[in-house]
Amino acid sequence: MIQLTRLNGSPLAINCDLIKYAEAAPDTVLTLITGEKLVVLEPCSEVSQRTLDYRAAVLRKAWPEAESALNAKSAHDAGGRGRDQARNASGE
């Protein structure tokens, strides 16, 4: 489950395996495989990142030998996000 926020500010935990697709219109609208639609404050990129982080955590628990590789990937991805945020802040 990933933690998201409804437009009214209330927290929401959602099974990310049920997300069919996410669209920014301009708010983030999640369409579940059931057809239900949810509107959340987090941008699509954040929903995707939280989903990836959640799945990596599941893999770490299920496959302990892979933890070092998953941690290295997470560190690499975090460094890339930091560079992207710095570029965006500087107007590049």
Coordinates of C-alpha atoms in Angstrom, one line a residue:
M1 CA 0.0 0.0 0.0
I2 CA 1.2 3.5 -0.7
Q3 CA 0.2 6.6 1.2
L4 CA -1.4 9.4 -0.8
T5 CA -3.5 12.5 0.0
R6 CA -7.0 13.3 -1.1
L7 CA -7.7 16.9 -2.3
N8 CA -9.3 17.7 1.0
G9 CA -6.1 16.8 2.8
S10 CA -7.1 13.5 4.3
P11 CA -4.6 10.6 4.0
L12 CA -5.4 7.7 1.8
A13 CA -3.6 4.3 1.6
I14 CA -4.1 2.6 -1.8
N15 CA -3.1 -0.8 -3.1
C16 CA -0.8 0.4 -6.0
D17 CA -1.4 -2.9 -7.8
L18 CA -4.9 -1.8 -8.5
I19 CA -3.9 1.4 -10.3
K20 CA -4.7 1.0 -14.0
Y21 CA -3.4 4.5 -15.0
A22 CA -2.7 7.9 -13.6
E23 CA -3.3 11.2 -15.4
A24 CA -2.7 14.8 -14.7
A25 CA -5.8 16.8 -15.6
P26 CA -4.6 19.2 -13.9
D27 CA -5.1 17.3 -10.6
T28 CA -3.8 13.7 -10.5
V29 CA -6.6 11.3 -11.3
L30 CA -6.0 7.6 -10.6
T31 CA -8.1 5.1 -12.4
L32 CA -8.3 1.7 -10.7
I33 CA -8.8 -1.6 -12.4
T34 CA -12.3 -1.6 -10.9
G35 CA -13.1 1.6 -12.8
E36 CA -13.1 3.7 -9.7
K37 CA -11.4 7.1 -10.0
L38 CA -9.5 8.8 -7.2
V39 CA -8.2 12.4 -7.2
V40 CA -5.0 13.0 -5.2
L41 CA -2.7 15.9 -4.4
E42 CA 0.5 14.1 -5.4
P43 CA 1.7 14.5 -9.0
C44 CA 1.9 11.4 -11.2
S45 CA 5.6 11.3 -10.9
E46 CA 5.3 11.0 -7.1
V47 CA 2.7 8.3 -7.4
S48 CA 5.0 6.3 -9.7
Q49 CA 8.0 6.8 -7.4
R50 CA 6.1 5.7 -4.3
T51 CA 4.9 2.6 -6.2
L52 CA 8.5 1.8 -7.2
D53 CA 9.7 2.3 -3.6
Y54 CA 6.9 0.1 -2.3
R55 CA 7.7 -2.7 -4.8
A56 CA 11.4 -2.5 -4.0
A57 CA 10.6 -2.8 -0.3
V58 CA 8.5 -5.9 -1.0
L59 CA 11.5 -7.4 -3.0
R60 CA 13.9 -6.6 -0.1
K61 CA 11.7 -8.6 2.3
A62 CA 11.1 -11.5 -0.1
W63 CA 14.6 -11.7 -1.5
P64 CA 17.1 -10.6 1.2
E65 CA 20.1 -11.4 -1.0
A66 CA 19.1 -8.7 -3.5
E67 CA 19.0 -6.0 -0.8
S68 CA 22.4 -4.5 -1.7
A69 CA 21.5 -4.2 -5.4
L70 CA 18.2 -2.6 -4.5
N71 CA 19.8 -0.2 -2.1
A72 CA 22.4 0.8 -4.7
K73 CA 19.6 1.4 -7.3
S74 CA 17.6 3.5 -4.8
A75 CA 20.7 5.6 -4.0
H76 CA 21.4 6.1 -7.7
D77 CA 17.8 7.1 -8.4
A78 CA 17.8 9.5 -5.5
G79 CA 20.9 11.2 -6.8
G80 CA 19.3 11.6 -10.2
R81 CA 16.2 13.1 -8.7
G82 CA 18.4 15.6 -6.7
R83 CA 20.2 16.7 -9.9
D84 CA 16.8 17.1 -11.7
Q85 CA 15.4 19.2 -8.9
A86 CA 18.5 21.4 -8.8
R87 CA 18.3 21.9 -12.6
N88 CA 14.6 22.8 -12.4
A89 CA 15.3 25.3 -9.6
S90 CA 18.1 27.0 -11.6
G91 CA 15.8 27.3 -14.6
E92 CA 17.7 24.9 -16.9

